[in-house]
Short mmCIF file of C-alpha atoms in Angstrom, two decimals:
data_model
loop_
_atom_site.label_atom_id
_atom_site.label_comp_id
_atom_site.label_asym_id
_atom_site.label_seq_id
_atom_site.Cartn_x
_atom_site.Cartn_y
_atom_site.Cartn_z
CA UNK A 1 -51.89 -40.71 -96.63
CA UNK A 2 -49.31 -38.32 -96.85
CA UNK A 3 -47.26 -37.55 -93.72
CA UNK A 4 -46.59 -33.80 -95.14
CA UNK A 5 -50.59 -33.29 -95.10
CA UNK A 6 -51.48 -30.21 -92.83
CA UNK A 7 -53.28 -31.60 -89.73
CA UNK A 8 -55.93 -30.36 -87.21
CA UNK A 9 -56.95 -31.25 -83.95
CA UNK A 10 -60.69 -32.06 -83.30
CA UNK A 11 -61.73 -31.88 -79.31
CA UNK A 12 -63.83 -34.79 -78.39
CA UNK A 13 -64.14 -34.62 -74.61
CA UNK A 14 -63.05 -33.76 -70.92
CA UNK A 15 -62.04 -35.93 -68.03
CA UNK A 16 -62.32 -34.85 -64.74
CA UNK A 17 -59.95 -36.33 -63.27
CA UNK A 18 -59.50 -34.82 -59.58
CA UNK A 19 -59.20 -36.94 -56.59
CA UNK A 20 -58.38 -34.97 -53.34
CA UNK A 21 -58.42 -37.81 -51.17
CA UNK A 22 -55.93 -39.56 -53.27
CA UNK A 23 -53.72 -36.52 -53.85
CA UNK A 24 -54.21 -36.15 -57.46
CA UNK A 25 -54.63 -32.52 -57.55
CA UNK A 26 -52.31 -31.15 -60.15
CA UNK A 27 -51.34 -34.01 -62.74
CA UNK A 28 -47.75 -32.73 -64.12
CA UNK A 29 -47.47 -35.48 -67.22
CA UNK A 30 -49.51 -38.10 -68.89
CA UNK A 31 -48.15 -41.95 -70.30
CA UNK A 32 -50.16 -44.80 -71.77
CA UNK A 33 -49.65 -48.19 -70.85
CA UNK A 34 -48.16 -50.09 -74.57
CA UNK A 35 -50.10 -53.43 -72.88
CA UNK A 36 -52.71 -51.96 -71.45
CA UNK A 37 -53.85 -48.51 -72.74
CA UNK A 38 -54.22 -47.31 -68.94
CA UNK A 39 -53.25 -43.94 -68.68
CA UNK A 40 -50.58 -42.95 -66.13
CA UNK A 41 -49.91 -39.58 -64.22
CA UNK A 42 -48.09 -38.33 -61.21
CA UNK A 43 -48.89 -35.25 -58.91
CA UNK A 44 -45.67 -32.72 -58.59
CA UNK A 45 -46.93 -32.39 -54.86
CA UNK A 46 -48.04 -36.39 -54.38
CA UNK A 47 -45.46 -39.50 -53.58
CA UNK A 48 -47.47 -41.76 -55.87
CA UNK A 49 -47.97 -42.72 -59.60
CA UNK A 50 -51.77 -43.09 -60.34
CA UNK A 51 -53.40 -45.32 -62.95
CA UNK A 52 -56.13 -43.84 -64.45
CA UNK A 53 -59.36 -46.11 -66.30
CA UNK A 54 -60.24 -44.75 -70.06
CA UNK A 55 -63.38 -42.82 -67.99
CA UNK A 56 -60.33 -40.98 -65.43
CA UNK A 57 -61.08 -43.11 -62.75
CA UNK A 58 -58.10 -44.37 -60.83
CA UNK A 59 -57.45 -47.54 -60.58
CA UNK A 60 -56.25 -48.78 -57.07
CA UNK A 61 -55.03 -51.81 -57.65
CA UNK A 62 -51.76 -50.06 -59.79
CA UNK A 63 -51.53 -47.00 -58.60
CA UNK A 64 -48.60 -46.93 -56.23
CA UNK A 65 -46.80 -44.73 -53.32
CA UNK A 66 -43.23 -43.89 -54.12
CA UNK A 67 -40.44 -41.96 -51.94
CA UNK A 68 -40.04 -39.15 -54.10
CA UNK A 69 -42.10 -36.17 -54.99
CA UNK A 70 -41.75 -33.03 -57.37
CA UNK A 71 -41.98 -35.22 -60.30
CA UNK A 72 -43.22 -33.50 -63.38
CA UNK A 73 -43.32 -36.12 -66.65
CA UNK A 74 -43.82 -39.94 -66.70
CA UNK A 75 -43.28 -41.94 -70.00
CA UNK A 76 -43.31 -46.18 -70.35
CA UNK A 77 -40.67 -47.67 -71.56
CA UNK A 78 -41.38 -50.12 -74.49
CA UNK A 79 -41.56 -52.99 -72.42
CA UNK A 80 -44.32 -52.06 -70.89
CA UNK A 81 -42.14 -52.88 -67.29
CA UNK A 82 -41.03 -50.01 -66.03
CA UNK A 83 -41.72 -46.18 -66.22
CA UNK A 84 -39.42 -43.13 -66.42
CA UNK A 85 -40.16 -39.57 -64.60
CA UNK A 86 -38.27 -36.13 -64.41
CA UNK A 87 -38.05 -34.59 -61.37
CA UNK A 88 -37.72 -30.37 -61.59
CA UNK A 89 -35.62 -29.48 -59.03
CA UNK A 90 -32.65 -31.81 -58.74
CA UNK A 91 -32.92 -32.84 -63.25
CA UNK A 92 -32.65 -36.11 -61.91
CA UNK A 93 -34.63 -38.94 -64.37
CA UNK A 94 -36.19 -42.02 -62.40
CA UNK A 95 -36.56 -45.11 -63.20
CA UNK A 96 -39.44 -46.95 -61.52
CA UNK A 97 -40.34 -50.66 -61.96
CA UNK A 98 -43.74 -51.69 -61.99
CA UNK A 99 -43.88 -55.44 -60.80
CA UNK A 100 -42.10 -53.80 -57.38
CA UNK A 101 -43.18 -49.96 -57.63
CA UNK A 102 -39.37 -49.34 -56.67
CA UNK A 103 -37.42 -46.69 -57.94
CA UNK A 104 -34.37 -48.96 -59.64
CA UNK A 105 -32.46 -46.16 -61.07
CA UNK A 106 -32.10 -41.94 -60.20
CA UNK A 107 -29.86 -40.05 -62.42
CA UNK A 108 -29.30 -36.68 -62.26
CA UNK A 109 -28.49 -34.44 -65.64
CA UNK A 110 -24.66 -33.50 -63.91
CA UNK A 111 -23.67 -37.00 -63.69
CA UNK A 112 -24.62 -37.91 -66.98
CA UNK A 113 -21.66 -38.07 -69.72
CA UNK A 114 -21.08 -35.08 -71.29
CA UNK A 115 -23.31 -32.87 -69.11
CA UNK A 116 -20.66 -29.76 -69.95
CA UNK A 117 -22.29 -29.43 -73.40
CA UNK A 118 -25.86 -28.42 -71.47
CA UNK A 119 -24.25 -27.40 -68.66
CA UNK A 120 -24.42 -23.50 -69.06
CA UNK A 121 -28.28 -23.69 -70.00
CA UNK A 122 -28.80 -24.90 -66.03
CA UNK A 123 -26.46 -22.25 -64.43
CA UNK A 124 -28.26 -19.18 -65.15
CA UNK A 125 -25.25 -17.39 -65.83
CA UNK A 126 -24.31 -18.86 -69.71
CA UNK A 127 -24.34 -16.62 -73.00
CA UNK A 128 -27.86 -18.26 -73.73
CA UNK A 129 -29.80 -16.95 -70.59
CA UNK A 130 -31.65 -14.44 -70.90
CA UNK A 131 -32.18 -11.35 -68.66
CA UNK A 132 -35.47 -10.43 -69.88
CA UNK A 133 -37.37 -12.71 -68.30
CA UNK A 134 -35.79 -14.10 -64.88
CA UNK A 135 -39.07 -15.97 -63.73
CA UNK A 136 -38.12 -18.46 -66.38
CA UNK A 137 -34.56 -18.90 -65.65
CA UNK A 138 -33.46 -22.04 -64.18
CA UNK A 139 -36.42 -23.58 -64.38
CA UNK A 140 -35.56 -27.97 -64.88
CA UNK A 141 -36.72 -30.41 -66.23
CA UNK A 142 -40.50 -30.78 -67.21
CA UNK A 143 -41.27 -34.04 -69.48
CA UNK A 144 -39.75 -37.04 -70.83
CA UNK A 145 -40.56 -39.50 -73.37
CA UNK A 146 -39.40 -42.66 -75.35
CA UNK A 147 -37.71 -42.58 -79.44
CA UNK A 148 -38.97 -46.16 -80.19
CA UNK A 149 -36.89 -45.47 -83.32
CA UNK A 150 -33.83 -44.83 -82.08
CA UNK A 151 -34.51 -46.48 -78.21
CA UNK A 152 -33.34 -43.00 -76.80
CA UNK A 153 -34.83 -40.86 -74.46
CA UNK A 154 -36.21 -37.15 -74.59
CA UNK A 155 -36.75 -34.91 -72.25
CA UNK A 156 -37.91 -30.91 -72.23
CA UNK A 157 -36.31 -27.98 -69.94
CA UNK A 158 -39.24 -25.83 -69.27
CA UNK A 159 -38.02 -22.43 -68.76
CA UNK A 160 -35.56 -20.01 -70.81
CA UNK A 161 -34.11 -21.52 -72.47
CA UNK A 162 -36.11 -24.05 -73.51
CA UNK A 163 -34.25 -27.21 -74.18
CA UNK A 164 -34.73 -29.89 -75.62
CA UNK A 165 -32.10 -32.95 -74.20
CA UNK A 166 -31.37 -36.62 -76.01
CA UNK A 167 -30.59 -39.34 -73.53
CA UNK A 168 -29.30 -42.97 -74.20
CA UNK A 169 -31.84 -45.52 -73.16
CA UNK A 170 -29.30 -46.22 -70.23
CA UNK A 171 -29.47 -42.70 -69.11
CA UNK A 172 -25.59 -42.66 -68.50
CA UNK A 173 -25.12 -40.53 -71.84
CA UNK A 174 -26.14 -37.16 -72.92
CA UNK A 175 -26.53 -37.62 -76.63
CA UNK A 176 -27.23 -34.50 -77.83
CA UNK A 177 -29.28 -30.74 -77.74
CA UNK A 178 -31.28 -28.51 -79.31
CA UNK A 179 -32.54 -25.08 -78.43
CA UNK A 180 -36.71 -24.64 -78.73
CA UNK A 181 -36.54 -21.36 -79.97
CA UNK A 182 -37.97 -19.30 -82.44
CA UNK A 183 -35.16 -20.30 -84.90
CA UNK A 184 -37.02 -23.63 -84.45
CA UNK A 185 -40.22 -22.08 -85.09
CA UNK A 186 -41.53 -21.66 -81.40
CA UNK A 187 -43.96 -18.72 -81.63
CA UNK A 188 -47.69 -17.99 -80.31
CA UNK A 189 -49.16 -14.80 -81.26
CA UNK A 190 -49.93 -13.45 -77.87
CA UNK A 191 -46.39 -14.31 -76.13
CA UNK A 192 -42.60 -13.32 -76.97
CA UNK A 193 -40.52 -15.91 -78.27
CA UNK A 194 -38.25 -16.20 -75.36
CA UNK A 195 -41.45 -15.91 -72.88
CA UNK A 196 -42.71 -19.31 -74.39
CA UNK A 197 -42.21 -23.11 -71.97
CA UNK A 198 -42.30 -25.67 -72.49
CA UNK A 199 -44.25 -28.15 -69.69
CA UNK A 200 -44.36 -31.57 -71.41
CA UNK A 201 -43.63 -34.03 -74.97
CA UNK A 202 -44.70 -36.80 -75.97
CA UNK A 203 -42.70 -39.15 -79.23
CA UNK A 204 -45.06 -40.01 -82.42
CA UNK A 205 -43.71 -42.76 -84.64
CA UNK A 206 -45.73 -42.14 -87.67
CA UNK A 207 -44.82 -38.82 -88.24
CA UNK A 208 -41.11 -38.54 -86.47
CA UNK A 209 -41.92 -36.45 -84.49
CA UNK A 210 -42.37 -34.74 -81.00
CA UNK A 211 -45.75 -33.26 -80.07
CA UNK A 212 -44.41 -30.75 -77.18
CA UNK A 213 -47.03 -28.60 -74.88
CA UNK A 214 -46.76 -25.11 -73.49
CA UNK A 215 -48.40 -23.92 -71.15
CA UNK A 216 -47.50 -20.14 -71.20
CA UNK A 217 -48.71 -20.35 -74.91
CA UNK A 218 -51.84 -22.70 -74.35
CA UNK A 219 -50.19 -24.43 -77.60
CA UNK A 220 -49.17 -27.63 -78.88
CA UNK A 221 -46.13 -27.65 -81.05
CA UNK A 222 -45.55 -30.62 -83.59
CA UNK A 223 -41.69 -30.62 -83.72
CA UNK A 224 -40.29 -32.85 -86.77
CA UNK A 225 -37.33 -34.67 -85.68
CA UNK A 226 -35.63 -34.64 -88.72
CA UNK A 227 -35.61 -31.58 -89.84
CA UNK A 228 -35.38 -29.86 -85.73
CA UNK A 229 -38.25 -27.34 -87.01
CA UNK A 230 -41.75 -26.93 -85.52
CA UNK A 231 -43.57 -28.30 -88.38
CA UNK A 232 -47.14 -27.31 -87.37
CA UNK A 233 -48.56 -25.45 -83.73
CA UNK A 234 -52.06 -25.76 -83.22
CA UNK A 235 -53.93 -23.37 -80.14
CA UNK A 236 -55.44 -25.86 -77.16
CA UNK A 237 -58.97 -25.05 -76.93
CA UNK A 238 -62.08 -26.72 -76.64
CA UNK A 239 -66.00 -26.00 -76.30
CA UNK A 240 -68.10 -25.71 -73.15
CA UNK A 241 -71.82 -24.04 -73.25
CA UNK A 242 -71.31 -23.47 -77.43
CA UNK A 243 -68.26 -21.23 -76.30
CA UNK A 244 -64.62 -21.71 -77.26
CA UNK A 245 -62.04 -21.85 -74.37
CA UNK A 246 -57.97 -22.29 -73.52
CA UNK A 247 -56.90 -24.93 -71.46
CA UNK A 248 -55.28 -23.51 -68.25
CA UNK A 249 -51.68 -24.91 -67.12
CA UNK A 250 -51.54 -27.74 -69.90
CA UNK A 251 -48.97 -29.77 -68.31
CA UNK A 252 -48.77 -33.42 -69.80
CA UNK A 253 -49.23 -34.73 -73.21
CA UNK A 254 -49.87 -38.16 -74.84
CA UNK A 255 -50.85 -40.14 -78.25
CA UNK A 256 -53.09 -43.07 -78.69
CA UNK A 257 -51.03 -43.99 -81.72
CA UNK A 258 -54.06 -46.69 -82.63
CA UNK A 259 -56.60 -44.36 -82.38
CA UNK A 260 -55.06 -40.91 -83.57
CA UNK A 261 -55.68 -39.45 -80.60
CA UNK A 262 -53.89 -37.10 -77.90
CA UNK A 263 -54.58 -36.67 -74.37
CA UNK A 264 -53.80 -33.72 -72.81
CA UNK A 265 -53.57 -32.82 -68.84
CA UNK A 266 -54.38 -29.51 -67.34
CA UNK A 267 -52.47 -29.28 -63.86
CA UNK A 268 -54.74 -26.44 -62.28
CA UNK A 269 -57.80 -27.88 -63.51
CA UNK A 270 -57.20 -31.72 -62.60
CA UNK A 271 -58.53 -32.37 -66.37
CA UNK A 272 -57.91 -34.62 -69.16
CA UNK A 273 -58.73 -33.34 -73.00
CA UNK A 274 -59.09 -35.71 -75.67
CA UNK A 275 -58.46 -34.88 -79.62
CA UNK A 276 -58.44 -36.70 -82.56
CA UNK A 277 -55.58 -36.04 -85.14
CA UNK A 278 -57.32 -35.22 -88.32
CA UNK A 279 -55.23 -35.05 -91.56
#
């Protein structure tokens, strides 16, 4: 099968995945366990990581209670061992081991190596911000995921301007940038360029590439890695009653890279939507 093939996205179902009395009431990113195809979530306004069953039901024995909260993206490492998060306000990427649920590592974006080269797109007051729309300005860090290929790290600025940032597994190194613009192919049909976030990302080894979320845009954006171009955006909607709908607040994404499939989190709606990747 050709990797160049234009692809579609076939909804399949909805998980409701809301648990008040747990304090998962606005998932803010989605992972899936490499060993154990669990999927993983955290709650911007919850100190804990929650494992979620295949059916959305959490799983008690590994979810966990951690000292921090505000944290908007989870990712596994490759190991399987240990998890990575994002949280907003401080750009600081965790590190949190699994055997212990401690938090081994915290890193903030400003005492990475060569922070200066992103440094104006976090100040609000560089030649790339933009004065048009100040309720996106300054807004941090939103998702993270793992480059099996190149054993990096990614993770998304949400606001303008969006930003996509390469990390070195380590997370002492800022590797490199790239603006998600419309240069880049960033467009929606209802929304301005520069009005467009970016809320989560998620790495797909068969195709290269990045499968990023919006939620201002209610789209999913298939960035190709090598040639640092959207190379396909598909609208997020699914059926309820024989009617089409958006997802509200997308937040998190994920691929079952077994299956095909993607997972996506709504944040106001406490929901899960599954597609299949047809080609």
């Amino acid at each position: 099968m050709s990797q160049n093939l234009p692809l579609s996205l076939r909804y399949l179902s909805c998980l409701d995945i809301k648990h008040k009395p747990e304090g998962l009431r606005e998932p803010s990113g989605l992972a899936l366990s490499p060993q154990t195809h669990t999927l993983w979530t955290v709650s911007d306004d919850t100190k804990r990581i929650f494992c979620l069953d295949s059916e959305g039901n959490i799983q008690h024995h590994q979810t966990f209670a951690i000292p921090v909260d505000g944290l908007e993206g989870i990712a596994f490492e490759p190991s399987g061992e240990c998890v990575l998060a994002v949280k907003e306000e401080t750009n600081e990427v965790l590190r949190i081991r699994l055997s212990d649920t401690q938090v081994v590592s915290r890193v903030a974006l400003r005492d990475m190596a060569n922070y200066t080269t992103i440094a104006s797109f976090f100040s609000g007051t560089g030649s790339d911000s933009s004065p048009a729309d100040t309720a996106l300005a300054n807004k941090g860090l939103e998702g993270i995921t793992w480059n099996e290929a190149s054993a990096t790290v990614f993770t998304v600025k949400e606001g303008y301007p969006g930003l996509l940032i390469e990390l070195s597994g380590t997370l002492g190194t800022i590797i490199g940038h790239t603006l998600l613009d419309k240069r880049r192919g960033f467009s929606a049909p209802e929304l301005a360029s520069d009005d467009i976030d970016f809320s989560g990302l998620c790495y797909d080894r068969t195709r290269n590439s990045l499968w990023i979320v919006s939620d201002r845009a209610k789209r999913l954006f298939l960035f190709d890695l090598a040639t640092q171009t959207v190379r396909q955006s598909f609208p997020l909607t699914y059926s309820k009653n024989g009617k089409q709908r958006r997802i509200v607040k997308a937040e998190g994404v994920v691929l079952d890279p077994d299956n095909n499939r993607l997972y996506i989190a709504s944040d106001r709606k406490a929901k899960i939507y599954l597609y299949e990747i047809e080609a």
